[in-house]
Amino acid sequence: MNTYRAAQVATANGSFEIVEREIPRPGPGHVRIAVEACGICHSDDFFVSAGMPGVRFPLVPGHEVAGRIEELGEGTEAGNWNVGDRVTVGWFGGSCGHCTPCRQGDFIVCDNLKIPGYAYDGGFAEAMIAPIDALARIPEAMAVTDAGPMACAGVTTYNGLRRSSARPGDLVAVLGIGGLGHLGVQYAVAMGFETVAIARGAEKADFAKQLGAHHYIDSTGTTPVAESLLSLGGARAVLATAGSADAIAATVDGMTHRGELVVIGASPDPLGISPFQLILRGRTVRGHPSGTAQDVQDTMAFSVLHRIRPMVETVPLSEADTAYRKMLSGSARFRMVLTTG
């Protein structure tokens, strides 16, 4: 068989169509992956809608890829990779290796970060080419349908928490319990934090408790979120997974002294935070970008150890457009995952 199927959009905000393409050969330092599963992330819309500069169409998105190495390009031997290895490729799809952040070893903020579905064809397909520095090895105990979302949603929440200023026993709040937040709550509990889940609606309290949260705050209730956090002693860290600038800003006054707001929920709107809110209590605000391939491996290892998995709904590649629209509508619970089997 010399062709493979891919789900592509021909124009900005277009519908997905299934096309057949000739199977590519991996170049030096690259591998071809037989894709078995690929999560659908809300960030894919940055590219499908041409919201990022330089997007080229037709476009094959997908940066929560899981599958097996099918062919090795020249130079891959140094990475100790073999045909048949189970791997993921996430938001970190490779780095340039020569910009200042890369020379400082900070590869995830590479000036020329190679995001799958943007820098090269992504995982909404039966095959893809990826550089070896983007590969993370999947543990045997993890299914590919779980491993795909771990390469973006998982590593972003896990890394955001472990690199925060919070320590075991501290009060940590997770804003939003959707595609990112439902993992964030589980990681916060497993890391030993006194965990607060914040979401809209009293009906989500039971779900938050099922995830392991010690406390639940309904952001639509009569008591402001910040006041509710202070009544619990104040949050040492807030992991903001919700893509709402207003909801994120509403947590700031609920942080303790030297509290840290870790922002991972994307929104184009400015945060309504005054300098006084930060200065008087020594608070900080930090944006957190995903993680490298090694961070993805760390995330999966931690997840296996603590039995943490994403909640996924699997859909065949042929139904990519329907699955994508469901993700956009906010009705996915909680990660749509395309499968090729």
CSV table of C-alpha atoms in Angstrom, one decimal:
chain,number,residue,atom,x,y,z
A,1,MET,CA,0.0,0.0,0.0
A,2,ASN,CA,1.6,3.3,-1.2
A,3,THR,CA,-1.0,5.7,0.2
A,4,TYR,CA,-2.5,6.7,3.5
A,5,ARG,CA,-5.6,8.6,4.6
A,6,ALA,CA,-5.5,12.1,6.2
A,7,ALA,CA,-8.2,14.5,7.4
A,8,GLN,CA,-7.5,17.9,6.0
A,9,VAL,CA,-9.1,21.3,5.7
A,10,ALA,CA,-8.6,23.1,2.4
A,11,THR,CA,-9.4,26.6,3.6
A,12,ALA,CA,-9.6,28.6,6.9
A,13,ASN,CA,-12.5,27.3,9.0
A,14,GLY,CA,-13.4,24.8,6.3
A,15,SER,CA,-14.8,21.3,6.8
A,16,PHE,CA,-12.6,18.3,7.2
A,17,GLU,CA,-12.3,16.0,4.2
A,18,ILE,CA,-10.6,12.6,4.0
A,19,VAL,CA,-8.0,12.5,1.3
A,20,GLU,CA,-5.4,9.9,0.2
A,21,ARG,CA,-1.8,10.9,0.0
A,22,GLU,CA,1.4,9.1,-1.1
A,23,ILE,CA,3.3,7.7,1.9
A,24,PRO,CA,6.3,9.9,2.6
A,25,ARG,CA,9.8,8.8,3.5
A,26,PRO,CA,11.4,10.2,6.6
A,27,GLY,CA,14.5,12.4,6.1
A,28,PRO,CA,17.6,12.6,8.2
A,29,GLY,CA,16.8,12.8,11.9
A,30,HIS,CA,13.2,12.0,11.3
A,31,VAL,CA,10.9,9.0,11.6
A,32,ARG,CA,7.6,8.0,10.0
A,33,ILE,CA,4.9,7.2,12.6
A,34,ALA,CA,2.0,4.9,11.9
A,35,VAL,CA,-0.6,7.0,13.8
A,36,GLU,CA,-3.0,4.9,15.9
A,37,ALA,CA,-4.7,7.7,17.8
A,38,CYS,CA,-4.7,11.5,17.9
A,39,GLY,CA,-6.5,13.8,20.4
A,40,ILE,CA,-8.4,16.9,19.3
A,41,CYS,CA,-7.2,19.9,21.2
A,42,HIS,CA,-8.9,23.3,21.3
A,43,SER,CA,-5.6,24.8,20.3
A,44,ASP,CA,-6.0,23.1,16.9
A,45,ASP,CA,-8.5,25.9,16.1
A,46,PHE,CA,-5.6,28.4,16.1
A,47,PHE,CA,-4.5,26.7,12.9
A,48,VAL,CA,-7.8,25.6,11.3
A,49,SER,CA,-9.1,29.2,11.6
A,50,ALA,CA,-5.8,30.7,10.4
A,51,GLY,CA,-5.5,32.4,13.7
A,52,MET,CA,-1.7,31.9,13.7
A,53,PRO,CA,0.5,33.7,11.2
A,54,GLY,CA,1.9,31.7,8.3
A,55,VAL,CA,-0.7,28.9,8.4
A,56,ARG,CA,-0.7,27.0,5.0
A,57,PHE,CA,-3.6,25.2,3.5
A,58,PRO,CA,-4.5,22.4,2.9
A,59,LEU,CA,-3.9,21.7,6.6
A,60,VAL,CA,-3.6,18.5,8.5
A,61,PRO,CA,-3.8,19.4,12.2
A,62,GLY,CA,-3.2,17.3,15.3
A,63,HIS,CA,-0.6,17.6,18.1
A,64,GLU,CA,-1.7,14.8,20.5
A,65,VAL,CA,-0.4,12.0,18.4
A,66,ALA,CA,0.2,8.4,19.5
A,67,GLY,CA,1.4,5.4,17.4
A,68,ARG,CA,4.4,3.3,16.4
A,69,ILE,CA,7.6,4.1,14.5
A,70,GLU,CA,7.2,2.7,11.0
A,71,GLU,CA,10.4,3.8,9.4
A,72,LEU,CA,13.6,5.4,10.5
A,73,GLY,CA,15.4,8.2,8.6
A,74,GLU,CA,19.1,8.6,8.5
A,75,GLY,CA,20.7,9.5,11.8
A,76,THR,CA,17.9,8.2,14.1
A,77,GLU,CA,20.2,5.5,15.5
A,78,ALA,CA,21.7,8.0,17.9
A,79,GLY,CA,18.4,8.4,19.6
A,80,ASN,CA,18.1,4.7,20.3
A,81,TRP,CA,14.8,4.4,18.4
A,82,ASN,CA,13.6,1.3,16.7
A,83,VAL,CA,10.8,0.4,14.3
A,84,GLY,CA,7.8,-0.7,16.3
A,85,ASP,CA,8.5,1.6,19.3
A,86,ARG,CA,5.3,3.2,20.7
A,87,VAL,CA,5.7,7.0,20.7
A,88,THR,CA,3.8,10.2,21.2
A,89,VAL,CA,4.3,13.6,19.6
A,90,GLY,CA,2.7,16.6,21.3
A,91,TRP,CA,2.6,20.4,21.1
A,92,PHE,CA,6.4,20.2,21.3
A,93,GLY,CA,7.1,18.8,17.9
A,94,GLY,CA,10.8,19.6,17.8
A,95,SER,CA,13.1,22.6,18.3
A,96,CYS,CA,15.6,24.4,16.1
A,97,GLY,CA,18.5,23.8,18.4
A,98,HIS,CA,20.3,27.1,17.6
A,99,CYS,CA,18.1,30.0,18.9
A,100,THR,CA,19.0,31.6,22.3
A,101,PRO,CA,16.3,29.6,24.3
A,102,CYS,CA,17.6,26.3,22.7
A,103,ARG,CA,21.2,27.2,23.5
A,104,GLN,CA,20.1,27.8,27.1
A,105,GLY,CA,18.4,24.4,27.1
A,106,ASP,CA,14.9,25.8,27.3
A,107,PHE,CA,13.5,24.0,24.2
A,108,ILE,CA,9.8,24.4,24.8
A,109,VAL,CA,10.1,28.2,24.2
A,110,CYS,CA,12.2,27.7,21.1
A,111,ASP,CA,11.9,30.8,18.8
A,112,ASN,CA,11.2,28.3,16.0
A,113,LEU,CA,9.1,25.7,17.8
A,114,LYS,CA,7.9,23.0,15.4
A,115,ILE,CA,4.2,22.5,16.3
A,116,PRO,CA,2.6,19.5,14.5
A,117,GLY,CA,-0.2,20.6,12.3
A,118,TYR,CA,1.6,24.0,11.8
A,119,ALA,CA,5.2,23.4,11.1
A,120,TYR,CA,4.5,20.1,9.4
A,121,ASP,CA,1.5,17.8,8.9
A,122,GLY,CA,-0.1,16.6,12.2
A,123,GLY,CA,-1.7,13.5,13.4
A,124,PHE,CA,-5.2,13.7,11.9
A,125,ALA,CA,-3.9,11.0,9.6
A,126,GLU,CA,-2.8,7.4,9.3
A,127,ALA,CA,0.9,8.4,9.1
A,128,MET,CA,3.1,11.4,9.8
A,129,ILE,CA,6.7,12.4,9.8
A,130,ALA,CA,8.3,13.8,13.0
A,131,PRO,CA,11.8,14.8,14.1
A,132,ILE,CA,13.3,12.4,16.7
A,133,ASP,CA,13.6,15.2,19.4
A,134,ALA,CA,9.8,15.3,19.4
A,135,LEU,CA,9.4,11.6,20.4
A,136,ALA,CA,8.3,10.5,23.8
A,137,ARG,CA,8.2,6.8,24.6
A,138,ILE,CA,4.8,5.4,25.7
A,139,PRO,CA,4.7,3.2,28.8
A,140,GLU,CA,3.5,-0.4,28.1
A,141,ALA,CA,0.7,0.2,30.7
A,142,MET,CA,-0.8,3.1,28.8
A,143,ALA,CA,-3.2,2.8,25.9
A,144,VAL,CA,-2.5,4.9,22.8
A,145,THR,CA,-5.9,6.6,23.1
A,146,ASP,CA,-4.8,7.8,26.5
A,147,ALA,CA,-1.2,8.6,25.5
A,148,GLY,CA,-2.2,11.0,22.7
A,149,PRO,CA,-3.9,13.6,25.0
A,150,MET,CA,-1.0,13.2,27.5
A,151,ALA,CA,1.3,14.8,25.0
A,152,CYS,CA,-0.5,18.1,25.3
A,153,ALA,CA,-3.3,18.3,27.9
A,154,GLY,CA,-1.5,16.0,30.3
A,155,VAL,CA,2.0,17.5,30.1
A,156,THR,CA,0.6,21.1,30.2
A,157,THR,CA,-1.3,20.5,33.5
A,158,TYR,CA,1.3,18.2,35.1
A,159,ASN,CA,4.2,20.5,34.2
A,160,GLY,CA,2.3,23.6,35.2
A,161,LEU,CA,1.8,22.2,38.7
A,162,ARG,CA,5.2,20.6,39.3
A,163,ARG,CA,7.0,23.8,38.2
A,164,SER,CA,4.8,26.0,40.4
A,165,SER,CA,5.9,27.4,43.8
A,166,ALA,CA,3.4,25.1,45.6
A,167,ARG,CA,4.6,22.3,47.8
A,168,PRO,CA,2.8,19.2,49.2
A,169,GLY,CA,0.2,20.3,51.7
A,170,ASP,CA,-0.3,23.7,50.2
A,171,LEU,CA,-3.8,24.8,49.0
A,172,VAL,CA,-3.8,24.7,45.2
A,173,ALA,CA,-6.8,25.7,43.0
A,174,VAL,CA,-7.6,24.4,39.5
A,175,LEU,CA,-9.8,26.8,37.6
A,176,GLY,CA,-11.9,24.8,35.1
A,177,ILE,CA,-12.5,21.0,35.1
A,178,GLY,CA,-12.8,20.5,31.3
A,179,GLY,CA,-10.3,18.9,28.9
A,180,LEU,CA,-7.3,20.4,30.8
A,181,GLY,CA,-8.8,20.8,34.3
A,182,HIS,CA,-10.1,17.3,34.8
A,183,LEU,CA,-6.4,16.2,34.5
A,184,GLY,CA,-5.1,19.1,36.6
A,185,VAL,CA,-7.3,18.2,39.5
A,186,GLN,CA,-6.1,14.6,39.5
A,187,TYR,CA,-2.4,15.6,39.3
A,188,ALA,CA,-2.8,18.2,42.1
A,189,VAL,CA,-4.3,15.5,44.4
A,190,ALA,CA,-1.6,13.0,43.5
A,191,MET,CA,1.1,15.6,44.1
A,192,GLY,CA,-0.1,16.1,47.7
A,193,PHE,CA,-1.8,19.4,47.3
A,194,GLU,CA,-5.0,20.4,49.2
A,195,THR,CA,-7.0,20.7,46.0
A,196,VAL,CA,-9.8,23.1,45.1
A,197,ALA,CA,-11.7,22.7,41.9
A,198,ILE,CA,-13.4,25.8,40.5
A,199,ALA,CA,-16.0,25.6,37.8
A,200,ARG,CA,-19.4,27.0,36.8
A,201,GLY,CA,-22.5,25.5,38.4
A,202,ALA,CA,-23.3,23.7,41.6
A,203,GLU,CA,-24.0,20.5,39.7
A,204,LYS,CA,-20.3,20.0,39.0
A,205,ALA,CA,-19.4,19.5,42.6
A,206,ASP,CA,-19.9,15.8,42.6
A,207,PHE,CA,-17.7,15.4,39.5
A,208,ALA,CA,-15.0,17.4,41.2
A,209,LYS,CA,-15.1,15.2,44.2
A,210,GLN,CA,-14.9,12.1,41.9
A,211,LEU,CA,-11.7,13.5,40.5
A,212,GLY,CA,-10.4,13.7,44.1
A,213,ALA,CA,-10.8,17.5,44.8
A,214,HIS,CA,-11.0,18.3,48.5
A,215,HIS,CA,-13.1,21.4,47.9
A,216,TYR,CA,-15.4,22.8,45.2
A,217,ILE,CA,-16.2,26.4,44.4
A,218,ASP,CA,-19.1,27.3,42.1
A,219,SER,CA,-17.9,30.4,40.3
A,220,THR,CA,-21.5,31.4,39.6
A,221,GLY,CA,-22.5,31.4,43.3
A,222,THR,CA,-23.2,34.4,45.4
A,223,THR,CA,-19.8,34.3,47.1
A,224,PRO,CA,-16.9,35.6,44.9
A,225,VAL,CA,-14.3,33.1,44.0
A,226,ALA,CA,-11.5,35.0,45.7
A,227,GLU,CA,-13.5,35.3,48.9
A,228,SER,CA,-14.2,31.5,48.9
A,229,LEU,CA,-10.5,30.8,48.4
A,230,LEU,CA,-9.5,33.1,51.3
A,231,SER,CA,-12.0,31.3,53.5
A,232,LEU,CA,-10.0,28.1,52.9
A,233,GLY,CA,-6.7,29.9,53.8
A,234,GLY,CA,-5.8,31.3,50.4
A,235,ALA,CA,-4.3,29.5,47.4
A,236,ARG,CA,-0.5,29.1,47.1
A,237,ALA,CA,-1.0,28.5,43.4
A,238,VAL,CA,-3.9,28.7,40.9
A,239,LEU,CA,-3.7,26.6,37.8
A,240,ALA,CA,-5.9,28.5,35.4
A,241,THR,CA,-7.1,26.1,32.7
A,242,ALA,CA,-10.3,27.9,31.7
A,243,GLY,CA,-10.0,30.1,28.6
A,244,SER,CA,-11.7,33.1,30.2
A,245,ALA,CA,-9.7,36.2,31.1
A,246,ASP,CA,-12.4,37.4,33.5
A,247,ALA,CA,-12.5,34.0,35.3
A,248,ILE,CA,-8.8,33.9,35.6
A,249,ALA,CA,-8.5,37.5,37.0
A,250,ALA,CA,-11.2,36.7,39.6
A,251,THR,CA,-8.9,34.2,41.4
A,252,VAL,CA,-6.0,36.6,42.0
A,253,ASP,CA,-7.3,38.1,45.3
A,254,GLY,CA,-7.9,34.6,46.5
A,255,MET,CA,-4.2,33.8,46.5
A,256,THR,CA,-2.1,33.9,49.6
A,257,HIS,CA,1.1,36.1,50.0
A,258,ARG,CA,3.6,35.1,47.4
A,259,GLY,CA,0.9,33.2,45.6
A,260,GLU,CA,1.4,32.2,42.0
A,261,LEU,CA,-1.1,32.3,39.1
A,262,VAL,CA,-0.1,29.8,36.4
A,263,VAL,CA,-2.0,30.5,33.2
A,264,ILE,CA,-2.5,27.7,30.7
A,265,GLY,CA,-6.0,28.5,29.5
A,266,ALA,CA,-5.7,30.5,26.2
A,267,SER,CA,-7.7,33.7,25.7
A,268,PRO,CA,-7.1,36.7,23.4
A,269,ASP,CA,-8.5,39.0,26.0
A,270,PRO,CA,-6.4,41.0,28.5
A,271,LEU,CA,-6.3,40.0,32.1
A,272,GLY,CA,-7.9,42.6,34.4
A,273,ILE,CA,-5.3,42.6,37.1
A,274,SER,CA,-4.0,45.8,38.8
A,275,PRO,CA,-0.4,46.2,39.8
A,276,PHE,CA,-1.6,46.7,43.4
A,277,GLN,CA,-3.0,43.2,43.5
A,278,LEU,CA,0.4,41.8,42.7
A,279,ILE,CA,2.7,44.2,44.5
A,280,LEU,CA,1.1,44.4,48.0
A,281,ARG,CA,1.1,40.6,48.5
A,282,GLY,CA,4.1,39.8,46.4
A,283,ARG,CA,2.1,37.7,43.9
A,284,THR,CA,3.2,36.5,40.5
A,285,VAL,CA,1.6,35.7,37.2
A,286,ARG,CA,3.2,33.2,34.9
A,287,GLY,CA,2.3,31.8,31.5
A,288,HIS,CA,3.1,28.1,31.1
A,289,PRO,CA,3.7,26.5,27.7
A,290,SER,CA,3.3,22.7,27.6
A,291,GLY,CA,6.5,20.7,27.9
A,292,THR,CA,9.3,18.9,26.0
A,293,ALA,CA,9.3,15.3,24.9
A,294,GLN,CA,11.1,14.3,28.1
A,295,ASP,CA,8.4,16.2,30.1
A,296,VAL,CA,5.8,14.2,28.2
A,297,GLN,CA,7.5,10.9,29.2
A,298,ASP,CA,7.6,12.2,32.9
A,299,THR,CA,3.9,12.9,32.7
A,300,MET,CA,3.0,9.5,31.4
A,301,ALA,CA,5.3,7.7,34.0
A,302,PHE,CA,3.6,9.7,36.8
A,303,SER,CA,0.2,9.0,35.3
A,304,VAL,CA,0.8,5.3,35.3
A,305,LEU,CA,2.1,5.3,38.8
A,306,HIS,CA,-0.9,7.2,40.1
A,307,ARG,CA,-3.5,5.6,37.7
A,308,ILE,CA,-4.4,9.0,36.1
A,309,ARG,CA,-5.9,8.9,32.7
A,310,PRO,CA,-7.8,11.4,30.5
A,311,MET,CA,-11.5,10.9,29.9
A,312,VAL,CA,-11.8,10.3,26.2
A,313,GLU,CA,-14.3,9.7,23.5
A,314,THR,CA,-12.9,7.8,20.6
A,315,VAL,CA,-14.1,8.4,17.0
A,316,PRO,CA,-12.8,7.0,13.7
A,317,LEU,CA,-10.7,9.2,11.5
A,318,SER,CA,-13.4,9.2,8.9
A,319,GLU,CA,-15.6,11.2,11.3
A,320,ALA,CA,-13.0,13.9,12.0
A,321,ASP,CA,-15.2,16.7,11.1
A,322,THR,CA,-18.0,15.7,13.4
A,323,ALA,CA,-15.6,15.1,16.3
A,324,TYR,CA,-13.9,18.5,15.7
A,325,ARG,CA,-17.3,20.3,15.7
A,326,LYS,CA,-18.2,18.6,19.0
A,327,MET,CA,-14.9,19.8,20.5
A,328,LEU,CA,-15.6,23.3,19.3
A,329,SER,CA,-19.1,23.3,20.8
A,330,GLY,CA,-17.7,22.5,24.3
A,331,SER,CA,-19.8,19.3,24.5
A,332,ALA,CA,-16.9,16.9,24.5
A,333,ARG,CA,-16.4,14.9,27.7
A,334,PHE,CA,-13.5,15.6,27.8
A,335,ARG,CA,-11.1,14.7,25.0
A,336,MET,CA,-12.2,13.7,21.5
A,337,VAL,CA,-9.7,11.2,20.1
A,338,LEU,CA,-9.4,10.1,16.5
A,339,THR,CA,-8.5,6.5,15.9
A,340,THR,CA,-7.2,4.8,12.7
A,341,GLY,CA,-7.9,1.1,13.6
